[in-house]
Every structure is written in structure tokens, then in C-alpha cells.
Amino acid sequence: MFKHYNIDQVVLPLDLEIKLQENDIAYAVNDVVESIPEEAFANFLRVTGCPSYHPRMMMKIILCAYTQSIFSGRKIEGLLKDSVRMMWLAQGYEPSYRTINRFRVHPEVKELLRQCFVQFRCQLVQEEQIDEEAIFIDGTKIEANANKYTFVWRKAIEKYNQKLVEKSNQMYDELLEKEIIPEIERESADELSTDELEKVVEKLDEVVEAYDEKIEASETGSERKQLRSERKVPKQYRKQFQDSMARKHKYQQDMEIFGERNSYSKTDHDATFMRMKDDHMRNGQLKAGYNVQLATEGQYALAYDVYPNPTDTRTFIPFLDNIEERFFELPKYIVADAGYGSEQNYEDVIENRQRIPLITYNQYRKEKKKKYKNNAFNTATWEYDEKNDTFTCPNGKKLAFSYVSNRTDKYGFTRTFKVYECEDCSGCPLRSQCTKAKEGNNRKIYYNEKWENQKKYTKQQLSEKETGEIYGKRKIDVEPVFGFLKANLRFTRLSVRGKEKVENELGFAFMAVNLRKYTAMNTNQPTNKRNNTNQNGSNHQNPMIGTIFRCFV
């Protein structure tokens, strides 16, 4: 015996929600988007033209598709016709892939995503899934949607530009020496600007036109042949200066695109070439990508941002500013790995933000080893006389305070060093092991008092039980989120180009990670579906099905 099956029988359409499981991820998607205030959608309203799809519906279907590892607009369009949860969220609407792609890169979507993260965090706090005690910060590199061999390097452009300047100056001097054109007014004797190159081309045009008129006016063949021969020189110079002018303009555009970076991709100007993680053959991968910064707690992504520079040290302060401005108030503890440990970052967290940084520095683990502590030539282990402000070297010589040195890096941050110099290193039997200074020069120590105090403060904080336990959670809090993103969600490469569009796509991806985790953590808890009596859900479908069946009988 088989169960009754007849494909030709008429079936009344029912609410698709009855086909969803009790704790389906579609409910979590629906709840987080419905929590966005109505005023956040005001910028999407149209005064004229065909009414647009509601932004809530578009947000729901894109988020739901991302939770299923679907990132293509065409595949999302296909899900709207195949997936029950997508049909329920869209309520019968089927926007095209063009509409989906235009919406997810819309500038106003950035604010909707921000609202999603803010509301989702409030929900986590209300449900006591996070305690707001600390945030864990880390970064990862994600490959951009750019071709592999489209790199442009700053050093190469600077080299080519310098050669162009030298060649242009040489050709200009030759023109003056041969008296082909008169001298022009120049802003600088070192380099011809684009406007000055254009003036030289105009002068050469006048010279060539004068030769053309002479050739047309000449009646003898030998004279015309002689004029044509003389015209070749200014024509050749004109062509070279036109080429120099075009190259000069291109190099200026390249330098504007670079900004503070050392490279960019021709297919995505905002992407920078970065050293990615080694592949299975342990080959370092140099690809166009973005440095993604993430703040987490309880393995939930709470805030994110995108930066073009590959190192994390310079992204720390801008990222904290972004969190405070757009997401939430910073908690008491800010936890990060040694990639963020620097004098400027410690100073910003402790003095400017009045927070406690649980951030190690590069030498933190090395300083704990016996080899480091027992190294007699390590200046950190040298005896210091606070009263006389002197250090004592392994040979018993004194290094007295000499002068103060200030060093300013290319980003404008100044570090202050106290310089101590040995009284006399000549004839010292340990000189070769102690210093690499030339003969006649004494051993010097550059002591950054502020940095050393910050290191002591960090050691003290990490040695305490409470703060040490908080720092110990870093690896099991922020690192798994990147694992969920790349391994579980299979989000390893961006599908859009440009920093603004990349921010939107990463917002969808991180929220998808949050929703998958949240659904998995709450599978045994009742959903809002049961508590909402006004919702067209399973509460009223059972009696409706019975009524319809009795009518047919």
C-alpha cells in the first residue's frame, strides 16, 4: 500500500510558514530585520515612478541567502523560486538579480546594517548571552574581487616618474640650445609640470605650422625637400613631449590612488596587495585584498571595519573610533594580540579612552624565557642606578645619561628616548659581543621610559587572575568567528569592488555568521512564532486545514 499521491488534484495555497521548522533560521533573520527602526528606511522612499520593493524584505532575503553560503545575485534570485524560507520572507515577491545586486551595494544599506548590529547586540545583552565586560579585537585579510596580475607599485611609479622628469628636462634644454622654441616661464627649475609640458607642445605646434605654411608657399622641389627635413626635428620633439605629458598625467593619477599605500590593483583601486596566509604548499600568496578588523564578544561579531593597510598596528585607533561613533560604547577591557601592541595604541587606550588594554607586545613571550633573562648583553637586564641615573654594563663600566632624542615616524607620532653612553669602551674584552659600534665610538642605550612603563603596566595586568583569564579568552572568542566565516560560511573572496561596497558585503556576511550561531545556540528555546498570536503561523493552520478538509468531504 502507498500513501495517497495525485499531482493533478487541486490544492489551495496555504501560508508557507507551516513548512518551516520550529527554530528555522528564517525566524532569526526576520526578527533582527524587524527590529530596525522605521525611520532608518526613510531614504529609500520614492516620490515618483514604480513603487520599489520594501527594504525590509530585501534585507531579509539577502541575509537569509548569505546564511546559506549563497553570495551570487543570480543564485539568490533562484532561491526565491526554490526555497520555502526565502518564499516566506519575500511573501511571494521575486526581485531580479539586478535589483538584488543594486540594493546590497546601495550607500544607504550601510546604515541598515549598522542598525542590525546595534539591535542584535542589544538583544544579546538582554538575553544575557554577552556580559559587556570586554571586547576582543583581531584582523584578517580577505581576497578582493580583482585580477591577480593587475598590481601597480609605488616604487615603480616613482622610479618611472623620476626618469620622465630627467628626460623632459634634457629635451627642453636641447630645444633651447637649438633655438627651436623660446624659453617659457617655469615654477621650478627641477621639474616641468603638466601645464608647462602643454605650453611646450603648443610652442612646437606653432613651429610645425610655420614650416607647413612655408612648404605650401614654396614652389621649388629642392626647397620644399629642405623644409620638410628641417620640420622633422620639431615634429619628433612634439611627439615626445605629448607622450611625456600623457605619462605625467597618468603618474599623478597613480599617486592620488596610492594615498599612503604602496600598491593598488587596476581592477579594484581600493584593494591593496597583501601577503595572504600560506597555501597547502607553504607558498606565500601575494594577492589584492582588504584588511578586515572585527570586534567580538561571546563569539558574536559586534562591530567591523575595512582598511587598506596590511598591518594591524595602524588600524587599532581608527577602529576604536569607528566602534564608539557607529556601534556602541567601549567596555572596560579591550583585548587584542601582540600585533596591536605599540606605544601609541597603549597611550590612546589608557590616557584618551580611560580603558584597560589587555594587549601584549612583540617581545612579551620572549621576555619570559630564561635565555632572554640570562643574556648578559641584553640591556633590559643591566643594573640600573636610579639615584645616579646610570646603567652598568657586563664589564662593570657605567653608562651615564647623555642627551634626549626625539624620533618622529612617517605617521607623525613622536617617541622620546633617553640616550645613555658608556664612559669608555676602548680596550674592553667584551666589546665585540656587546656592540657593533665602530672603533672609537662608545656603547649607547636608547631608553624609552614611557614605553618601558607601558610594558610594566601590561605585564602587571596580564599577571592578575581576573584580567589574565579575560585575555585567555581571546583565542577562543575572536578567532572562531573568522573560522565560521571562511570555513563554515565559505566566504573567502569578495564579490564586489570598492571599499564602500565591500563594507556592505562584509556586513551581510558577519551578520549571517551571527544568525547561524544564534540559531544553533537557541534550538531548544521557544521561538517568537509561538508567542505571536497575530502572526499567520502554525497556531491557526491546523484548524484551518481541518475545516477545508471537511468542506471538501
Coordinates of C-alpha atoms in Angstrom, one line a residue:
M1 CA 0.0 0.0 0.0
F2 CA 1.2 3.5 -0.9
K3 CA 0.3 6.9 0.6
H4 CA -2.1 8.8 -1.5
Y5 CA -0.4 10.8 -4.2
N6 CA -2.2 12.7 -7.1
I7 CA -0.3 15.6 -8.7
D8 CA -3.4 16.6 -10.7
Q9 CA -5.5 17.3 -7.6
V10 CA -6.3 21.0 -6.8
V11 CA -4.6 22.2 -3.6
L12 CA -5.5 25.5 -2.0
P13 CA -2.5 27.8 -1.3
L14 CA -1.5 27.9 2.4
D15 CA 0.9 30.0 4.4
L16 CA 4.4 28.8 3.7
E17 CA 5.3 29.2 7.3
I18 CA 3.8 25.9 8.2
K19 CA 6.6 24.2 6.1
L20 CA 9.3 25.8 8.3
Q21 CA 10.8 24.0 11.3
E22 CA 10.2 25.4 14.7
N23 CA 13.6 27.0 15.1
D24 CA 14.4 27.8 11.4
I25 CA 17.0 30.4 10.8
A26 CA 14.4 32.4 8.8
Y27 CA 12.8 33.4 12.1
A28 CA 16.1 34.8 13.4
V29 CA 16.6 36.8 10.1
N30 CA 13.0 38.1 10.3
D31 CA 13.4 39.2 14.0
V32 CA 16.7 41.0 13.5
V33 CA 15.5 43.0 10.5
E34 CA 12.1 43.8 12.0
S35 CA 14.0 45.3 15.0
I36 CA 15.4 48.1 12.8
P37 CA 13.5 51.4 13.4
E38 CA 11.2 52.5 10.7
E39 CA 12.9 55.9 10.3
A40 CA 16.0 54.1 9.0
F41 CA 14.2 53.2 5.8
A42 CA 13.1 56.8 5.0
N43 CA 15.9 57.4 2.5
F44 CA 14.6 54.5 0.3
L45 CA 11.2 56.1 -0.3
R46 CA 10.4 57.1 -3.9
V47 CA 8.2 60.1 -4.7
T48 CA 7.7 59.2 -8.4
G49 CA 8.0 56.1 -10.5
C50 CA 7.1 52.5 -9.8
P51 CA 7.0 51.6 -6.1
S52 CA 10.1 49.8 -5.0
Y53 CA 10.4 46.6 -3.0
H54 CA 10.4 47.2 0.7
P55 CA 13.9 47.5 2.1
R56 CA 13.0 45.2 5.0
M57 CA 12.1 42.4 2.5
M58 CA 15.3 43.0 0.5
M59 CA 17.4 42.9 3.7
K60 CA 15.7 39.6 4.8
I61 CA 16.2 37.7 1.6
I62 CA 19.9 38.8 1.2
L63 CA 20.7 38.0 4.8
C64 CA 19.0 34.6 4.6
A65 CA 20.8 33.8 1.4
Y66 CA 24.2 34.6 3.0
T67 CA 23.4 32.3 5.9
Q68 CA 23.1 29.5 3.3
S69 CA 26.5 30.5 1.7
I70 CA 24.8 32.0 -1.3
F71 CA 26.5 35.2 -2.4
S72 CA 25.7 35.5 -6.1
G73 CA 22.8 37.7 -7.1
R74 CA 21.6 35.2 -9.7
K75 CA 21.7 32.3 -7.2
I76 CA 19.7 34.5 -4.7
E77 CA 17.1 35.1 -7.4
G78 CA 17.0 31.3 -8.0
L79 CA 16.4 30.7 -4.2
L80 CA 13.4 32.9 -4.3
K81 CA 11.7 30.4 -6.6
D82 CA 13.0 27.2 -4.9
S83 CA 13.5 27.8 -1.1
V84 CA 10.4 27.8 1.2
R85 CA 12.1 30.1 3.8
M86 CA 13.0 32.6 1.0
M87 CA 9.5 32.5 -0.4
W88 CA 8.1 33.1 3.1
L89 CA 10.5 36.0 3.8
A90 CA 9.7 37.6 0.4
Q91 CA 6.0 36.9 0.7
G92 CA 5.6 36.0 -3.0
Y93 CA 7.8 38.7 -4.4
E94 CA 10.6 37.7 -6.8
P95 CA 13.1 40.6 -7.3
S96 CA 15.6 40.1 -10.2
Y97 CA 19.3 39.6 -9.6
R98 CA 19.9 43.2 -10.8
T99 CA 17.6 44.6 -8.2
I100 CA 19.3 42.4 -5.5
N101 CA 22.8 43.5 -6.6
R102 CA 21.9 47.1 -6.7
F103 CA 20.3 47.0 -3.3
R104 CA 23.2 45.3 -1.4
V105 CA 25.7 47.9 -2.7
H106 CA 23.4 50.9 -2.1
P107 CA 25.1 53.5 0.1
E108 CA 22.1 53.7 2.5
V109 CA 22.3 49.9 3.2
K110 CA 25.4 50.7 5.3
E111 CA 23.1 52.4 7.9
L112 CA 20.7 49.5 7.8
L113 CA 23.5 47.0 8.6
R114 CA 24.7 49.2 11.4
Q115 CA 21.2 49.2 12.9
C116 CA 21.2 45.4 12.5
F117 CA 24.4 45.1 14.5
V118 CA 23.3 47.5 17.2
Q119 CA 19.9 45.9 17.6
F120 CA 21.4 42.4 17.6
R121 CA 23.9 43.4 20.3
C122 CA 21.1 44.8 22.4
Q123 CA 19.2 41.6 22.1
L124 CA 22.3 39.6 23.2
V125 CA 22.7 41.8 26.2
Q126 CA 19.0 41.5 27.1
E127 CA 19.2 37.7 26.9
E128 CA 22.5 37.7 28.9
Q129 CA 24.5 35.9 26.2
I130 CA 27.2 38.6 26.5
D131 CA 28.2 40.5 29.6
E132 CA 29.7 43.7 28.1
E133 CA 32.9 43.3 30.2
A134 CA 35.3 43.2 27.3
I135 CA 35.7 43.2 23.5
F136 CA 38.1 41.1 21.6
I137 CA 39.7 42.7 18.5
D138 CA 41.6 41.0 15.7
G139 CA 42.0 41.3 11.9
T140 CA 42.1 39.1 8.9
K141 CA 42.8 39.5 5.2
I142 CA 40.1 38.7 2.6
E143 CA 40.9 38.5 -1.1
A144 CA 39.4 41.2 -3.2
N145 CA 37.4 40.7 -6.4
A146 CA 40.4 41.7 -8.5
N147 CA 42.6 40.0 -11.1
K148 CA 45.9 38.5 -9.9
Y149 CA 48.3 40.4 -12.2
T150 CA 47.0 43.9 -12.0
F151 CA 49.3 45.3 -9.4
V152 CA 50.8 48.8 -9.5
W153 CA 53.7 49.5 -7.2
R154 CA 54.5 52.9 -5.7
K155 CA 58.3 52.4 -6.0
A156 CA 58.0 51.6 -9.7
I157 CA 55.8 54.7 -10.4
E158 CA 58.3 56.9 -8.5
K159 CA 61.2 55.5 -10.5
Y160 CA 59.5 55.9 -13.8
N161 CA 58.4 59.4 -12.9
Q162 CA 61.9 60.4 -12.0
K163 CA 63.2 59.1 -15.3
L164 CA 60.5 61.1 -17.1
V165 CA 61.4 64.3 -15.3
E166 CA 65.1 63.9 -16.2
K167 CA 64.3 63.1 -19.9
S168 CA 61.8 66.1 -20.1
N169 CA 64.4 68.5 -18.7
Q170 CA 67.0 67.2 -21.1
M171 CA 64.7 67.6 -24.2
Y172 CA 63.7 71.1 -23.0
D173 CA 67.3 72.2 -22.7
E174 CA 68.0 70.8 -26.2
L175 CA 65.1 72.8 -27.6
L176 CA 66.5 76.0 -26.1
E177 CA 70.0 75.2 -27.2
K178 CA 68.9 74.6 -30.8
E179 CA 66.7 77.7 -30.6
I180 CA 63.6 75.8 -31.8
I181 CA 61.3 77.4 -29.2
P182 CA 61.7 80.4 -26.9
E183 CA 62.1 79.9 -23.2
I184 CA 58.9 79.6 -21.1
E185 CA 58.1 80.7 -17.5
R186 CA 58.7 77.8 -15.1
E187 CA 57.6 77.4 -11.5
S188 CA 60.6 75.2 -10.7
A189 CA 63.9 74.5 -12.4
D190 CA 63.8 70.9 -11.2
E191 CA 60.7 69.6 -12.9
L192 CA 58.4 70.5 -15.8
S193 CA 54.7 70.5 -14.6
T194 CA 51.9 69.2 -16.8
D195 CA 50.8 72.7 -17.7
E196 CA 54.4 73.6 -18.7
L197 CA 54.7 70.5 -20.8
E198 CA 51.4 71.6 -22.5
K199 CA 52.9 75.0 -23.2
V200 CA 56.0 73.4 -24.8
V201 CA 53.7 71.3 -27.0
E202 CA 51.8 74.5 -28.1
K203 CA 55.1 76.2 -28.9
L204 CA 56.2 73.2 -31.0
D205 CA 52.8 73.2 -32.8
E206 CA 53.4 76.8 -33.8
V207 CA 56.8 76.0 -35.1
V208 CA 55.5 73.0 -37.1
E209 CA 52.6 75.1 -38.5
A210 CA 55.1 77.8 -39.6
Y211 CA 57.0 75.1 -41.5
D212 CA 53.8 73.8 -43.1
E213 CA 53.0 77.3 -44.4
K214 CA 56.5 77.7 -45.8
I215 CA 56.3 74.3 -47.5
E216 CA 52.9 75.2 -49.1
A217 CA 54.2 78.6 -50.2
S218 CA 57.4 77.2 -51.7
E219 CA 57.5 76.4 -55.5
T220 CA 60.8 74.6 -55.9
G221 CA 61.1 71.0 -55.1
S222 CA 64.6 71.2 -53.5
E223 CA 63.5 74.0 -51.2
R224 CA 60.4 72.1 -50.1
K225 CA 62.5 69.0 -49.5
Q226 CA 64.9 71.0 -47.3
L227 CA 62.0 72.5 -45.3
R228 CA 60.5 69.0 -44.7
S229 CA 63.9 67.8 -43.5
E230 CA 64.1 70.7 -41.0
R231 CA 60.4 70.1 -39.9
K232 CA 61.3 66.6 -38.7
V233 CA 63.1 67.7 -35.6
P234 CA 60.3 69.8 -34.0
K235 CA 57.7 67.1 -35.0
Q236 CA 59.8 64.5 -33.2
Y237 CA 60.1 66.7 -30.1
R238 CA 56.4 67.4 -30.2
K239 CA 55.6 63.7 -30.3
Q240 CA 57.9 63.0 -27.4
F241 CA 56.5 65.9 -25.3
Q242 CA 53.0 64.7 -25.9
D243 CA 53.9 61.3 -24.7
S244 CA 55.6 62.8 -21.7
M245 CA 52.5 64.9 -20.9
A246 CA 50.3 61.8 -21.1
R247 CA 52.6 59.7 -18.9
K248 CA 53.0 62.6 -16.4
H249 CA 49.2 62.8 -16.0
K250 CA 49.0 59.0 -15.5
Y251 CA 51.7 59.0 -12.8
Q252 CA 49.9 61.8 -11.0
Q253 CA 46.6 59.8 -11.0
D254 CA 48.5 56.8 -9.7
M255 CA 49.9 58.7 -6.8
E256 CA 46.5 60.0 -5.9
I257 CA 45.1 56.5 -5.9
F258 CA 48.0 55.2 -3.8
G259 CA 47.4 57.7 -1.0
E260 CA 49.5 56.3 1.9
R261 CA 49.6 52.8 0.4
N262 CA 52.5 51.1 -1.6
S263 CA 50.3 49.3 -4.1
Y264 CA 46.9 49.0 -5.7
S265 CA 45.0 46.8 -8.1
K266 CA 44.0 48.1 -11.6
T267 CA 40.6 46.3 -11.3
D268 CA 39.9 47.5 -7.8
H269 CA 41.7 50.7 -6.9
D270 CA 40.8 50.4 -3.2
A271 CA 42.4 46.9 -2.8
T272 CA 46.0 46.7 -1.7
F273 CA 48.3 43.8 -2.4
M274 CA 48.9 41.9 0.8
R275 CA 50.7 38.7 1.9
M276 CA 48.0 36.2 2.5
K277 CA 48.3 33.0 4.5
D278 CA 50.4 30.3 3.0
D279 CA 48.7 27.7 0.9
H280 CA 49.0 23.9 1.3
M281 CA 52.4 24.0 -0.4
R282 CA 53.6 26.7 2.1
N283 CA 53.9 29.3 -0.7
G284 CA 53.2 32.9 0.4
Q285 CA 50.3 34.3 -1.5
L286 CA 50.6 38.0 -2.6
K287 CA 47.1 39.0 -3.6
A288 CA 44.9 42.1 -3.8
G289 CA 42.8 42.2 -0.6
Y290 CA 41.4 44.1 2.3
N291 CA 42.4 44.1 6.0
V292 CA 39.1 43.4 7.9
Q293 CA 39.0 44.4 11.6
L294 CA 36.5 42.7 13.9
A295 CA 35.3 43.2 17.5
T296 CA 33.6 40.3 19.1
E297 CA 32.3 39.0 22.4
G298 CA 30.8 35.6 23.1
Q299 CA 31.9 34.6 19.5
Y300 CA 29.5 37.1 18.0
A301 CA 30.6 39.8 15.6
L302 CA 29.6 43.1 17.2
A303 CA 31.5 45.7 15.0
Y304 CA 33.6 45.6 11.9
D305 CA 35.5 47.9 9.5
V306 CA 37.7 47.6 6.4
Y307 CA 41.2 49.1 6.0
P308 CA 43.7 49.2 3.0
N309 CA 46.9 48.8 5.0
P310 CA 48.1 45.2 5.7
T311 CA 49.4 45.7 9.2
D312 CA 47.1 45.8 12.3
T313 CA 49.0 48.3 14.3
R314 CA 47.8 51.4 12.3
T315 CA 44.2 50.2 12.2
F316 CA 43.6 50.0 16.0
I317 CA 42.9 53.6 16.9
P318 CA 40.7 54.3 13.8
F319 CA 38.7 51.1 14.5
L320 CA 38.1 52.1 18.1
D321 CA 36.9 55.5 16.9
N322 CA 34.6 53.7 14.5
I323 CA 33.1 51.5 17.2
E324 CA 32.4 54.4 19.5
E325 CA 30.9 56.5 16.7
R326 CA 28.7 53.9 15.0
F327 CA 28.2 50.8 17.2
F328 CA 28.4 51.0 21.0
E329 CA 30.4 52.4 23.9
L330 CA 33.6 50.7 24.6
P331 CA 33.7 48.3 27.6
K332 CA 36.2 48.3 30.4
Y333 CA 38.7 45.9 28.8
I334 CA 40.0 46.0 25.3
V335 CA 41.7 42.7 24.3
A336 CA 44.0 42.2 21.3
D337 CA 47.1 40.2 20.3
A338 CA 50.7 41.4 20.0
G339 CA 50.1 42.9 16.5
Y340 CA 48.3 45.8 18.2
G341 CA 50.9 46.4 20.9
S342 CA 52.6 49.8 20.4
E343 CA 53.3 52.9 22.4
Q344 CA 50.7 55.0 20.5
N345 CA 48.0 52.4 21.0
Y346 CA 48.6 51.9 24.7
E347 CA 48.6 55.7 25.1
D348 CA 45.3 56.1 23.3
V349 CA 43.5 53.4 25.3
I350 CA 44.9 54.3 28.8
E351 CA 45.0 58.1 28.6
N352 CA 42.5 59.1 25.9
R353 CA 39.8 56.5 26.5
Q354 CA 40.4 55.6 30.1
R355 CA 40.1 51.9 29.4
I356 CA 42.3 48.9 30.3
P357 CA 44.2 47.4 27.4
L358 CA 44.9 43.7 27.6
I359 CA 47.3 43.8 24.7
T360 CA 50.6 42.0 24.5
Y361 CA 53.6 43.3 22.6
N362 CA 56.1 41.6 20.3
Q363 CA 58.7 40.7 22.9
Y364 CA 56.2 39.8 25.6
R365 CA 56.6 36.0 25.3
K366 CA 60.3 36.2 24.6
E367 CA 61.0 38.2 27.7
K368 CA 59.6 35.4 29.8
K369 CA 62.2 32.8 28.6
K370 CA 65.3 32.1 30.7
K371 CA 67.6 32.6 27.7
Y372 CA 66.4 36.2 27.4
K373 CA 66.7 36.8 31.2
N374 CA 70.1 35.2 31.5
N375 CA 71.6 37.1 28.5
A376 CA 74.3 39.3 30.0
F377 CA 74.4 41.6 26.9
N378 CA 70.7 42.3 26.9
T379 CA 70.3 45.9 28.1
A380 CA 67.0 45.1 29.7
T381 CA 68.8 43.0 32.3
W382 CA 71.5 45.6 33.0
E383 CA 71.7 47.0 36.5
Y384 CA 70.2 50.5 36.8
D385 CA 71.2 53.0 39.5
E386 CA 68.1 55.3 39.9
K387 CA 70.0 57.8 42.1
N388 CA 72.8 58.5 39.7
D389 CA 70.7 57.6 36.6
T390 CA 73.3 55.2 35.2
F391 CA 73.4 51.7 33.8
T392 CA 76.2 49.2 34.4
C393 CA 77.4 47.0 31.6
P394 CA 78.7 43.4 31.9
N395 CA 82.3 44.7 32.2
G396 CA 81.4 47.0 35.1
K397 CA 81.5 50.3 33.2
K398 CA 78.9 53.0 33.8
L399 CA 76.6 54.3 31.1
A400 CA 75.6 57.8 32.1
F401 CA 72.7 59.9 30.7
S402 CA 73.9 61.9 27.7
Y403 CA 71.0 63.6 25.9
V404 CA 67.3 63.2 24.9
S405 CA 66.5 62.1 21.4
N406 CA 63.1 62.5 19.7
R407 CA 62.1 60.3 16.8
T408 CA 59.0 61.1 14.6
D409 CA 57.8 58.3 12.3
K410 CA 56.2 58.9 8.9
Y411 CA 52.7 59.0 10.5
G412 CA 53.6 61.9 12.8
F413 CA 53.9 60.1 16.1
T414 CA 56.9 61.2 18.2
R415 CA 58.8 58.9 20.6
T416 CA 61.2 60.2 23.2
F417 CA 64.4 58.4 24.1
K418 CA 66.9 59.0 26.8
V419 CA 70.4 58.2 25.4
Y420 CA 73.0 56.7 27.8
E421 CA 76.6 56.4 26.7
C422 CA 79.4 54.4 28.2
E423 CA 82.3 56.2 29.7
D424 CA 85.0 54.4 27.7
C425 CA 84.7 51.2 25.6
S426 CA 88.3 51.2 24.3
G427 CA 90.2 48.1 25.2
C428 CA 87.0 46.3 26.5
P429 CA 87.4 42.5 26.1
L430 CA 83.6 42.1 25.6
R431 CA 83.3 44.9 23.0
S432 CA 82.6 42.5 20.1
Q433 CA 79.8 40.8 21.9
C434 CA 78.4 44.0 23.4
T435 CA 78.2 46.4 20.5
K436 CA 78.6 46.8 16.8
A437 CA 79.7 50.4 17.0
K438 CA 82.9 51.4 15.1
E439 CA 86.2 51.7 16.9
G440 CA 86.4 55.0 18.8
N441 CA 82.6 55.1 19.4
N442 CA 81.2 54.0 22.8
R443 CA 78.2 51.8 23.6
K444 CA 74.9 53.6 23.7
I445 CA 71.5 52.7 25.1
Y446 CA 68.3 54.3 23.8
Y447 CA 65.8 54.0 26.7
N448 CA 62.2 54.9 26.0
E449 CA 60.9 55.5 29.5
K450 CA 57.2 55.8 28.5
W451 CA 57.3 52.5 26.6
E452 CA 59.0 50.7 29.4
N453 CA 56.3 51.8 31.9
Q454 CA 53.6 50.7 29.5
K455 CA 55.2 47.3 29.2
K456 CA 55.4 47.0 33.0
Y457 CA 51.7 48.0 33.2
T458 CA 50.8 45.3 30.6
K459 CA 52.7 42.6 32.5
Q460 CA 51.0 43.6 35.7
Q461 CA 47.6 43.4 34.2
L462 CA 48.1 40.1 32.5
S463 CA 49.6 38.6 35.6
E464 CA 46.5 39.2 37.7
K465 CA 44.0 36.4 37.8
E466 CA 40.9 38.2 36.6
T467 CA 42.5 40.1 33.7
G468 CA 44.6 37.1 32.8
E469 CA 41.5 34.9 32.4
I470 CA 39.9 37.6 30.2
Y471 CA 42.9 37.7 28.0
G472 CA 42.9 33.9 27.8
K473 CA 39.5 34.0 26.2
R474 CA 40.9 35.9 23.2
K475 CA 41.8 32.9 21.0
I476 CA 38.5 31.2 21.7
D477 CA 36.4 34.3 21.1
V478 CA 37.6 36.2 18.1
E479 CA 39.5 33.6 16.1
P480 CA 36.5 31.2 15.8
V481 CA 34.4 33.9 14.1
F482 CA 36.9 34.1 11.3
G483 CA 36.8 30.3 11.1
F484 CA 33.0 30.4 10.9
L485 CA 33.2 33.0 8.2
K486 CA 35.8 31.3 6.0
A487 CA 35.3 27.6 6.7
N488 CA 31.6 27.2 7.6
L489 CA 30.1 30.0 5.6
R490 CA 32.8 29.6 2.8
F491 CA 33.2 33.3 2.5
T492 CA 36.8 33.5 1.3
R493 CA 36.6 36.0 -1.6
L494 CA 34.7 39.2 -2.1
S495 CA 32.2 39.5 -5.0
V496 CA 32.1 43.4 -5.2
R497 CA 34.7 46.1 -5.8
G498 CA 35.3 49.3 -4.0
K499 CA 35.7 49.9 -0.2
E500 CA 32.1 51.1 0.3
K501 CA 30.6 48.1 -1.4
V502 CA 33.0 45.8 0.4
E503 CA 31.9 47.1 3.7
N504 CA 28.2 46.3 2.9
E505 CA 29.0 42.8 1.8
L506 CA 31.1 42.1 4.9
G507 CA 28.2 43.4 7.0
F508 CA 25.9 40.9 5.5
A509 CA 28.5 38.1 5.9
F510 CA 29.2 38.8 9.6
M511 CA 25.5 39.2 10.4
A512 CA 24.9 35.8 8.6
V513 CA 27.6 34.3 10.9
N514 CA 25.9 35.8 13.9
L515 CA 22.5 34.5 12.9
R516 CA 23.8 30.9 12.3
K517 CA 25.4 30.8 15.7
Y518 CA 22.4 32.4 17.4
T519 CA 20.0 29.9 15.8
A520 CA 22.3 27.0 16.8
M521 CA 22.5 28.2 20.4
N522 CA 18.8 28.6 20.7
T523 CA 17.5 25.5 19.1
N524 CA 16.0 24.3 22.4
Q525 CA 14.3 27.5 23.3
P526 CA 10.8 28.6 22.2
T527 CA 10.7 31.0 19.2
N528 CA 8.6 34.1 18.8
K529 CA 6.4 32.2 16.5
R530 CA 4.6 30.6 19.4
N531 CA 4.1 33.9 21.3
N532 CA 2.8 36.0 18.4
T533 CA -0.9 35.5 18.2
N534 CA -1.3 37.9 15.2
Q535 CA 1.2 36.1 13.0
N536 CA -0.1 33.8 10.3
G537 CA 1.8 30.8 11.7
S538 CA 1.1 27.3 12.6
N539 CA -1.2 28.2 15.6
H540 CA -4.1 28.7 13.3
Q541 CA -3.2 26.5 10.4
N542 CA -4.2 23.2 12.0
P543 CA -7.9 24.1 12.5
M544 CA -7.9 25.7 9.0
I545 CA -6.7 22.5 7.4
G546 CA -9.4 20.5 9.2
T547 CA -12.1 23.0 8.1
I548 CA -11.0 22.9 4.4
F549 CA -10.9 19.1 4.5
R550 CA -14.4 18.8 6.0
C551 CA -15.8 21.2 3.3
F552 CA -14.4 19.0 0.5
V553 CA -15.8 15.8 2.1

